[in-house]
Short mmCIF file of C-alpha atoms and ligand atoms in Angstrom, two decimals:
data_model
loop_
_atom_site.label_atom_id
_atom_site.label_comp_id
_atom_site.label_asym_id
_atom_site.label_seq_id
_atom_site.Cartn_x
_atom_site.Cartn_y
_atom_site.Cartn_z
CA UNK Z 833 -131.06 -39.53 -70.15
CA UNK Z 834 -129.19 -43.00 -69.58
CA UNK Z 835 -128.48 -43.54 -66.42
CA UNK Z 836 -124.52 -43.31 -65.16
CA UNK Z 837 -124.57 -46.57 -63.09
CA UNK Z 838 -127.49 -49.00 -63.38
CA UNK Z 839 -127.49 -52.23 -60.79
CA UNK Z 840 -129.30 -55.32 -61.36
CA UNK Z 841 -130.20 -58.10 -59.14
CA UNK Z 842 -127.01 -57.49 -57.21
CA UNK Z 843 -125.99 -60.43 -54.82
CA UNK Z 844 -122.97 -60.48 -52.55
CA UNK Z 845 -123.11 -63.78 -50.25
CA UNK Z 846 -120.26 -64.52 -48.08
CA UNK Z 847 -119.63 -68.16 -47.16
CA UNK Z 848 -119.38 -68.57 -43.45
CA UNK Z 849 -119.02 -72.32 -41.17
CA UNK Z 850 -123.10 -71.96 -41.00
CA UNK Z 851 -123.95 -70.77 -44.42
CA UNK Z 852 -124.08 -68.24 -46.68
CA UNK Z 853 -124.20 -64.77 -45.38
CA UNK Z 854 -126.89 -62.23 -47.54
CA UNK Z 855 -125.20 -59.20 -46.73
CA UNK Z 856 -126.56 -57.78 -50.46
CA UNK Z 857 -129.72 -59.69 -51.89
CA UNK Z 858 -131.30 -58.84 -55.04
CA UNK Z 859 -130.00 -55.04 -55.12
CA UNK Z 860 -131.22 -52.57 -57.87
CA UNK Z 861 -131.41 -49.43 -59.21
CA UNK Z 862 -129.98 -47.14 -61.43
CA UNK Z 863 -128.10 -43.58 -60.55
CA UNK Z 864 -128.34 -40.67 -63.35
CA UNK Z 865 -125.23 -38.62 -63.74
CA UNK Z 866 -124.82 -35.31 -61.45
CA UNK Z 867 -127.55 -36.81 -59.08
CA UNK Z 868 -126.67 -38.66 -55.55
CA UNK Z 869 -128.53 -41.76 -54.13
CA UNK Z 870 -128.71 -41.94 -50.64
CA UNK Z 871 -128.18 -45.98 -48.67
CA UNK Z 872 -129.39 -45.65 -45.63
CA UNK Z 873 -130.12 -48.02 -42.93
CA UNK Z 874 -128.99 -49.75 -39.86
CA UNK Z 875 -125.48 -51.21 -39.41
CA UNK Z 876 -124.55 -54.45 -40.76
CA UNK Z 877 -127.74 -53.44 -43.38
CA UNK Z 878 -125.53 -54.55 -46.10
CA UNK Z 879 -124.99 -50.18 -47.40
CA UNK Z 880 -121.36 -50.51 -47.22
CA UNK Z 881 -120.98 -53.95 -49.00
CA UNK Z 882 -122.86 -52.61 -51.60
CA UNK Z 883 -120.83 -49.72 -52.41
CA UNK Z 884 -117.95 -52.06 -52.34
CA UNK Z 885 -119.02 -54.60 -54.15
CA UNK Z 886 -120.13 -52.04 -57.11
CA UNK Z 887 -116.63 -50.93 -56.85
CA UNK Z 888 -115.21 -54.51 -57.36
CA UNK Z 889 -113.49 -54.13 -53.69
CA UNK Z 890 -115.19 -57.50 -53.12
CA UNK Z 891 -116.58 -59.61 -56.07
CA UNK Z 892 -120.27 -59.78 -56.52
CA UNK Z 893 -121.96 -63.59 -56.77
CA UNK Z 894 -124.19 -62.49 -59.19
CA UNK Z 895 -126.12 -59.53 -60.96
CA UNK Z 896 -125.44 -56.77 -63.00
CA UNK Z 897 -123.47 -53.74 -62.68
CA UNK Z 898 -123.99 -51.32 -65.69
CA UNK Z 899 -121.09 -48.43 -65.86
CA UNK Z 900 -121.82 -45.78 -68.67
CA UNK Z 901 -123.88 -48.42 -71.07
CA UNK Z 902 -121.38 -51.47 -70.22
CA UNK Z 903 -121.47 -54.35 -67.74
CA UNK Z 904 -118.84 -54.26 -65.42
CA UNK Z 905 -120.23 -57.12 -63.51
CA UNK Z 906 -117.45 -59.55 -64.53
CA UNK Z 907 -114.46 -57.65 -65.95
CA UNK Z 908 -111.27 -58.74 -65.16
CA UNK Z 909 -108.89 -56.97 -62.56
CA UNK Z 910 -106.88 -55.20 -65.58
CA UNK Z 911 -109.44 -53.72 -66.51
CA UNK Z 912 -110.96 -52.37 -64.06
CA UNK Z 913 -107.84 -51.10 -62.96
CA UNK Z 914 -108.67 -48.57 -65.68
CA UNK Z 915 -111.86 -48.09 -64.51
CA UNK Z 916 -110.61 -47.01 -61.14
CA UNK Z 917 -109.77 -43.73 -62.86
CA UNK Z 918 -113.78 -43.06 -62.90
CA UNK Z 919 -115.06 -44.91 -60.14
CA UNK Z 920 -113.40 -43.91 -56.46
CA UNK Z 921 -114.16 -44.46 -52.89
CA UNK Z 922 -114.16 -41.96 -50.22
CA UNK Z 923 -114.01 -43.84 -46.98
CA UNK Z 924 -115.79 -43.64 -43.03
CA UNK Z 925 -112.98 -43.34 -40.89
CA UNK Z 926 -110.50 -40.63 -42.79
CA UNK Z 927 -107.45 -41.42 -40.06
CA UNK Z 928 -107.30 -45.36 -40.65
CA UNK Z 929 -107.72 -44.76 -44.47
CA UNK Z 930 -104.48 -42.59 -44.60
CA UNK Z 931 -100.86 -43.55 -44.80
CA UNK Z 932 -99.96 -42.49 -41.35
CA UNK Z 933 -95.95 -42.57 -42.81
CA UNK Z 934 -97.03 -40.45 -46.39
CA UNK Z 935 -97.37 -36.83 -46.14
CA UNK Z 936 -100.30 -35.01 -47.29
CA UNK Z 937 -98.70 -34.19 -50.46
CA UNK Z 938 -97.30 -37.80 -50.98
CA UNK Z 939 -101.05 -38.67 -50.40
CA UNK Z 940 -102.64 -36.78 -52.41
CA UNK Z 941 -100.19 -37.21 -55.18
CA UNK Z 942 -99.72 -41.57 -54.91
CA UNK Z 943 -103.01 -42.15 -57.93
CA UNK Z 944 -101.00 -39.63 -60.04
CA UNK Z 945 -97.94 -41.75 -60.46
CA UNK Z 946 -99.76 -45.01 -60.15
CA UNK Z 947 -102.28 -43.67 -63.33
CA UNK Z 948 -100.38 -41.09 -65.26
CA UNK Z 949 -97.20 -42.28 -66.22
CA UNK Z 950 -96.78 -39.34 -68.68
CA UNK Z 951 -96.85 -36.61 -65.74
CA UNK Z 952 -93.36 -35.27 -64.10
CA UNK Z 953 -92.32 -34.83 -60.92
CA UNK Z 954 -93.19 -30.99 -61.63
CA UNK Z 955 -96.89 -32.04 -63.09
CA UNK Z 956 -97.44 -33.46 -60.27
CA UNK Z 957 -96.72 -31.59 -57.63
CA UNK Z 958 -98.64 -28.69 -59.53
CA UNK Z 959 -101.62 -31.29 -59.76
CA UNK Z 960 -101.54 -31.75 -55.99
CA UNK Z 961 -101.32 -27.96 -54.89
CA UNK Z 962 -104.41 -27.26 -57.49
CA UNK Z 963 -106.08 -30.12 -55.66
CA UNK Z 964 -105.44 -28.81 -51.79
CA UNK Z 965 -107.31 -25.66 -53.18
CA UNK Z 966 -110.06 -27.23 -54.48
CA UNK Z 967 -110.97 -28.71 -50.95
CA UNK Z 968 -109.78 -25.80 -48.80
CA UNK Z 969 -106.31 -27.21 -47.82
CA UNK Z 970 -104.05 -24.64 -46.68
CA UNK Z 971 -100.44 -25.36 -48.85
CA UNK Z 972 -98.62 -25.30 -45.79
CA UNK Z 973 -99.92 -28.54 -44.83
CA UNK Z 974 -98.51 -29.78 -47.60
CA UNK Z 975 -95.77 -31.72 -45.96
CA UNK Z 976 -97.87 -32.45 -42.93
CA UNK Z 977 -98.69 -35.92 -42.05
CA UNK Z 978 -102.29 -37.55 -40.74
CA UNK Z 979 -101.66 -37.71 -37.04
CA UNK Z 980 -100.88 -33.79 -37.02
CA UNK Z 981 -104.48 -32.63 -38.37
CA UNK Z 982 -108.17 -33.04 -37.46
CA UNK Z 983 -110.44 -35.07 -38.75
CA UNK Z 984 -111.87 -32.56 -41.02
CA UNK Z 985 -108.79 -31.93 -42.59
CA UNK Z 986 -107.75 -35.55 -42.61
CA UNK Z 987 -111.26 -36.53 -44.58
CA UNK Z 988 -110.74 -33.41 -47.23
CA UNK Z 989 -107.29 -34.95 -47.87
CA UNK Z 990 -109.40 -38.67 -48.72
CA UNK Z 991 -111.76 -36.20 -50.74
CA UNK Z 992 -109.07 -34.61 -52.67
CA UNK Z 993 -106.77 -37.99 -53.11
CA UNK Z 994 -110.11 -39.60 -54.39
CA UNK Z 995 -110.95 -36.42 -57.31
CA UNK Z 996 -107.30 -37.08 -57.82
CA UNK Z 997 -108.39 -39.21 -61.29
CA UNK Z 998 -111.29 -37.14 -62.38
CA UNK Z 999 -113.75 -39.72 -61.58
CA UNK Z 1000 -117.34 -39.32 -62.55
CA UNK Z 1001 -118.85 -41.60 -59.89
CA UNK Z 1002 -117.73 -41.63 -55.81
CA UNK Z 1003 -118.96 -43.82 -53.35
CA UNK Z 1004 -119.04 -41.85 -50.27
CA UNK Z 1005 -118.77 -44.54 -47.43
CA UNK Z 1006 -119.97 -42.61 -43.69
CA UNK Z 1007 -117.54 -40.21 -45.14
CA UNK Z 1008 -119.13 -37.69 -41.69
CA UNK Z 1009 -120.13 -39.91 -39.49
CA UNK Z 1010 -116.63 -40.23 -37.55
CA UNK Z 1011 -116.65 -36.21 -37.62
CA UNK Z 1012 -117.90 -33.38 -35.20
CA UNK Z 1013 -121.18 -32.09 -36.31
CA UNK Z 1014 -119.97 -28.60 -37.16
CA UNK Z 1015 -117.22 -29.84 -39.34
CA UNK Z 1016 -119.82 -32.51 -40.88
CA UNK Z 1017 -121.46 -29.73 -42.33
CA UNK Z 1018 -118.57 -28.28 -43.68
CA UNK Z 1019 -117.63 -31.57 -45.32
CA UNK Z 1020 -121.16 -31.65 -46.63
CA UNK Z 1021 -121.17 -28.30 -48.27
CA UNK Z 1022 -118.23 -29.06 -49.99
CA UNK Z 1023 -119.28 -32.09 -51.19
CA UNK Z 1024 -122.23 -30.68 -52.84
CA UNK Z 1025 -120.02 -27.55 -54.32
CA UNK Z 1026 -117.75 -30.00 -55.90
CA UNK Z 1027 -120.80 -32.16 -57.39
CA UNK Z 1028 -121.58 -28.97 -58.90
CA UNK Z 1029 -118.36 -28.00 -60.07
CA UNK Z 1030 -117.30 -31.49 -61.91
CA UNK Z 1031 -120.70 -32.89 -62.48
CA UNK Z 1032 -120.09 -35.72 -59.94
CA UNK Z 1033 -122.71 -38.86 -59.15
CA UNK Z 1034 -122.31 -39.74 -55.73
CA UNK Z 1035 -123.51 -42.92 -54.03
CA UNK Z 1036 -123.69 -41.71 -50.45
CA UNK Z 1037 -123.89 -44.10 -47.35
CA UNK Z 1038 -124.98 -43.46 -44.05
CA UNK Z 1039 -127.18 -44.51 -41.13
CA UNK Z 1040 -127.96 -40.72 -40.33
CA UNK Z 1041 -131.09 -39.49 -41.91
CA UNK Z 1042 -130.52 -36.28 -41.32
CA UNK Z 1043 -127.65 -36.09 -43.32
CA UNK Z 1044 -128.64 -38.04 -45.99
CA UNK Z 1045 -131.96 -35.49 -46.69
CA UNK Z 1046 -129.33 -33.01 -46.78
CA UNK Z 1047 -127.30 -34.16 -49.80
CA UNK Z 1048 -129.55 -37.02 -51.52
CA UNK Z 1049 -131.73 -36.32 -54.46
CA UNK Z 1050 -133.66 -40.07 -54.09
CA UNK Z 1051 -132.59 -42.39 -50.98
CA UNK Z 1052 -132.88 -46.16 -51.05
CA UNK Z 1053 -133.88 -48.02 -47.22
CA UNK Z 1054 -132.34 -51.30 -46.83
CA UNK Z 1055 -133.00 -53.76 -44.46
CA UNK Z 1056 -130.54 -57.55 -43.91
CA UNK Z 1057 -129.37 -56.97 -47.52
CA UNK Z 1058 -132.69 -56.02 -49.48
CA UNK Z 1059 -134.16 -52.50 -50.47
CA UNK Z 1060 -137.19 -52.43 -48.65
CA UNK Z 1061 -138.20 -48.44 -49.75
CA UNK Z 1062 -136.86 -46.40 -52.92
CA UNK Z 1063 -138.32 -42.99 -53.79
CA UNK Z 1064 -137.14 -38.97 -54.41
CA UNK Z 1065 -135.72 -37.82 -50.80
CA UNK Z 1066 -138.13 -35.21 -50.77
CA UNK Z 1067 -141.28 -38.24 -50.88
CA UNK Z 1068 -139.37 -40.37 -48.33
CA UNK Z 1069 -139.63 -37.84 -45.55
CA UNK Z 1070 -143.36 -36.45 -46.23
CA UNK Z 1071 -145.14 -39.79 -46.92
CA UNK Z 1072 -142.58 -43.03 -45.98
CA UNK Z 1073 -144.86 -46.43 -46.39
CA UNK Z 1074 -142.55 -49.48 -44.96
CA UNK Z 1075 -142.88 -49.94 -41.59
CA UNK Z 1076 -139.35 -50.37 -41.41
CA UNK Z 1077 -138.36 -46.76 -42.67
CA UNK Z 1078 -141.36 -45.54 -40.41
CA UNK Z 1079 -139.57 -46.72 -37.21
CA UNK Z 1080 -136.28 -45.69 -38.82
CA UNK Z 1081 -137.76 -41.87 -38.90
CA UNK Z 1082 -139.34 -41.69 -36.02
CA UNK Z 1083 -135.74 -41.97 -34.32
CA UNK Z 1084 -134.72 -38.62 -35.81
CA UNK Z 1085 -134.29 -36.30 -32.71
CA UNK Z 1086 -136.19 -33.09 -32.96
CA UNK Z 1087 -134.21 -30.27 -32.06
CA UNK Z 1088 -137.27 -28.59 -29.99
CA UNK Z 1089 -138.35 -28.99 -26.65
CA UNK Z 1090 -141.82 -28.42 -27.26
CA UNK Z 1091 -142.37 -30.82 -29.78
CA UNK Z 1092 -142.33 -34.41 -29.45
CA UNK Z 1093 -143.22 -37.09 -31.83
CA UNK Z 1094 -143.77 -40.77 -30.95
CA UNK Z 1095 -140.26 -43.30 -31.25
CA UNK Z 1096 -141.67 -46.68 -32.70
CA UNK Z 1097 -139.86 -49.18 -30.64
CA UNK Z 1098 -139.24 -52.33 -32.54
CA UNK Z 1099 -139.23 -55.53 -30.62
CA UNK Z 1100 -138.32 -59.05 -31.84
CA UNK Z 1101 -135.83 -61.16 -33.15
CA UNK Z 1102 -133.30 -59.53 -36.20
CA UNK Z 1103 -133.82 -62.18 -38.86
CA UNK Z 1104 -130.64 -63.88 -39.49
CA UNK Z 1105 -128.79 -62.39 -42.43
CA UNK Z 1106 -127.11 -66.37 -42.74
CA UNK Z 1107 -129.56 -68.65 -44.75
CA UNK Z 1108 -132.66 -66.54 -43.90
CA UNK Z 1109 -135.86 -68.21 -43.88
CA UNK Z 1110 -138.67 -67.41 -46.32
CA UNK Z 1111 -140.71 -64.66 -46.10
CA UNK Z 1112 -140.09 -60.95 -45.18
CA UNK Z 1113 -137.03 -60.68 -43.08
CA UNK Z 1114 -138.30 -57.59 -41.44
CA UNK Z 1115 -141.44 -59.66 -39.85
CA UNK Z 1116 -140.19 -60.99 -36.57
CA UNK Z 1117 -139.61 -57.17 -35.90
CA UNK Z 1118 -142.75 -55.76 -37.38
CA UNK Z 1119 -145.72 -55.34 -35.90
CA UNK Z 1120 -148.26 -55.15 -39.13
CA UNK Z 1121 -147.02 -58.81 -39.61
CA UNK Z 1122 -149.72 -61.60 -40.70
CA UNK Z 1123 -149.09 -64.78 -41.76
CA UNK Z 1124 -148.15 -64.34 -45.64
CA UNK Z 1125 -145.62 -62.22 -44.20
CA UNK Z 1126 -144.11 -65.22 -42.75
CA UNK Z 1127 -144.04 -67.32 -45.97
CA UNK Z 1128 -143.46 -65.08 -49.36
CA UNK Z 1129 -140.37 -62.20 -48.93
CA UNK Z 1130 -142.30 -59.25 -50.62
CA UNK Z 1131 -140.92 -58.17 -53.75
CA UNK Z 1132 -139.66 -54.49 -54.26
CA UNK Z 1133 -142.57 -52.88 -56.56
CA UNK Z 1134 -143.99 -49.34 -57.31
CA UNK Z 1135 -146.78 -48.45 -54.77
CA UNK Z 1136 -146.98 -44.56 -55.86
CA UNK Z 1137 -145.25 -42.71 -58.96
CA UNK Z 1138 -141.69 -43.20 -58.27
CA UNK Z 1139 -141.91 -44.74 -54.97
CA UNK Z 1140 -141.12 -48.56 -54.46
CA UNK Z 1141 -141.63 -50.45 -51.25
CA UNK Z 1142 -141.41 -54.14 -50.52
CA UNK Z 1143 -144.40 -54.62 -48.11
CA UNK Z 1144 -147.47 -57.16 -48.34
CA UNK Z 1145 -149.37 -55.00 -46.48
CA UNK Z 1146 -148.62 -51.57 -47.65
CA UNK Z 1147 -152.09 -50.17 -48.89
CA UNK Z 1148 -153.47 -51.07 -45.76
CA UNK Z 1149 -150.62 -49.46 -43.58
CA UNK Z 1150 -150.92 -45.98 -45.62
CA UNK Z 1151 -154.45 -45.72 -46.67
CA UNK Z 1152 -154.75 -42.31 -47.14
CA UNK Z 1153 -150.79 -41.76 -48.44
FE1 SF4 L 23 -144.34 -55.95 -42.05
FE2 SF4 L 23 -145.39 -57.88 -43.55
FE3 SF4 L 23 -144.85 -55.54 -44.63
FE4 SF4 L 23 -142.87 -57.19 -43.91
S1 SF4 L 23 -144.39 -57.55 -45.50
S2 SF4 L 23 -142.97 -55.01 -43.55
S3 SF4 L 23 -143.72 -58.08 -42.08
S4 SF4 L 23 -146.36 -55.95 -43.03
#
């Protein structure tokens, strides 16, 4: 099957007074339709200005972004206005990303008469109510406003204003991390009911790894702007081979006193994401490092079936993976 979204060589530099910034470097992959790749890594990674830049939110430098068979790398604003209908955003922090003066209704309802003209007032409103019950929104909140519900209810409002166009593709920006861990998995399971229900491809950011397991069918590790790992989520947590994603992991607390697992520390410098110098910008930090590490940034390439890592040294590291 052809893949949904496809990314190629993505680059997003930002020009600051000491350089350029690589917040994304050399990004790609490609996302099949109804599946859900996982970003993961730590902030300031460069997850989130992917997801936006794939979006058009920010303008990539350079690269390829491949929408259902066309490149959407370059269109201009107009159009991709229209692709807005397909490709939406659902965003971290679901109190800052809502009008606090626009009701939930209002809310919900403000793509509607930006995108279909042709609906009335009565369409809409219709629209909106069959939307509240899709993501468990009681109607009598209908006329409530941001500041009067929790954050659950707040982020299934973003969820619902974002299906609002029938979109095939979401970007799901930390859409739990700002939320209690008993309504995260609420927001989860929904999630993954409405993937099912509309045949959805999510691109789902975090820096939790527990979550992302939970949702992601194959999970990409990046590290200052670069994938550094890329395999089915399944493979990433039974047999991880960057050293990077190894230390990542072993930061996952284990809900069990009686078993314990050792936390790789990682010491060193963080490369600087402005100008960074040759060689692999995980090195100052890793301790597998030798020399070529310190000249030639590894390239991202297929160490097992389906699973890519950008490591000199990875045969060595997992001998027996
Ligand atoms: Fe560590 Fe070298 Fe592999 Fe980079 S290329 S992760 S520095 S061993």
């Amino acid at each position: 099957m052809a893949p949904l979204l496809e990314v190629r060589d993505l680059k997003k530099y930002f020009k600051t007074p000491s350089g350029y910034l690589h917040a994304v470097d050399k990004v790609s992959f490609s996302l099949e339709t109804g599946k859900t790749l996982g970003v993961v890594g730590e902030s300031g990674c460069g997850k989130s200005t992917l997801g936006r830049t794939i979006l058009h939110l920010t303008e990539p430098t350079d690269g390829q972004i491949i929408f259902d068979g066309q490149d959407i790398s370059t269109v201009s604003n107009r159009r991709f206005k229209e692709l807005r209908r397909e490709m939406q955003i659902v965003f971290q922090d679901p109190f800052s990303s809502l009008d606090p003066r626009s009701s939930v209704s209002q809310t919900i309802e403000e793509p509607l008469v930006i995108y279909h003209k042709e609906m009335d007032k009565e369409q809409r409103a219709k629209r909106v109510r069959e939307l509240m019950d899709t993501v468990g929104l009681a109607q009598r909140l209908a006329g409530s406003y941001p500041h009067e519900l929790d954050g659950g209810r707040r982020q299934r409002i973003g969820i619902a204003r974002a299906l609002a166009l029938q979109p095939r593709f979401i970007v799901c920006d930390e859409p739990v991390s700002a939320l209690d861990v008993s309504i995260q998995a609420q927001i989860l399971n929904l999630m993954q009911d409405l993937q099912q229900e509309f045949g959805l491809t999510y691109m789902f950011i975090t820096h939790d790894l527990s979550v992302v397991r939970h949702i992601s069918d194959e999970i990409c590790v990046m590290y200052l702007g670069q994938v550094v790992e890329k395999c089915p989520a399944k493979e990433l947590f039974r047999a991880n081979l960057h050293p990077y994603t190894k230390a990542l992991l072993s930061a996952i607390p284990i809900p069990s006193i009686d078993v314990r697992r050792e936390r790789i520390l990682l010491k060193g410098e963080i490369t600087s994401p402005i100008n960074p110098k040759p060689g692999c910008r995980f090195a100052p930090r890793c301790s597998y490092a030798c020399p070529v590490c310190f000249e030639k940034n590894p390239d991202l390439t297929e160490v097992r079936p389906q699973h890519m890592a950008a490591c000199h040294r990875v045969e060595e590291i997992n001998p027996n993976t």
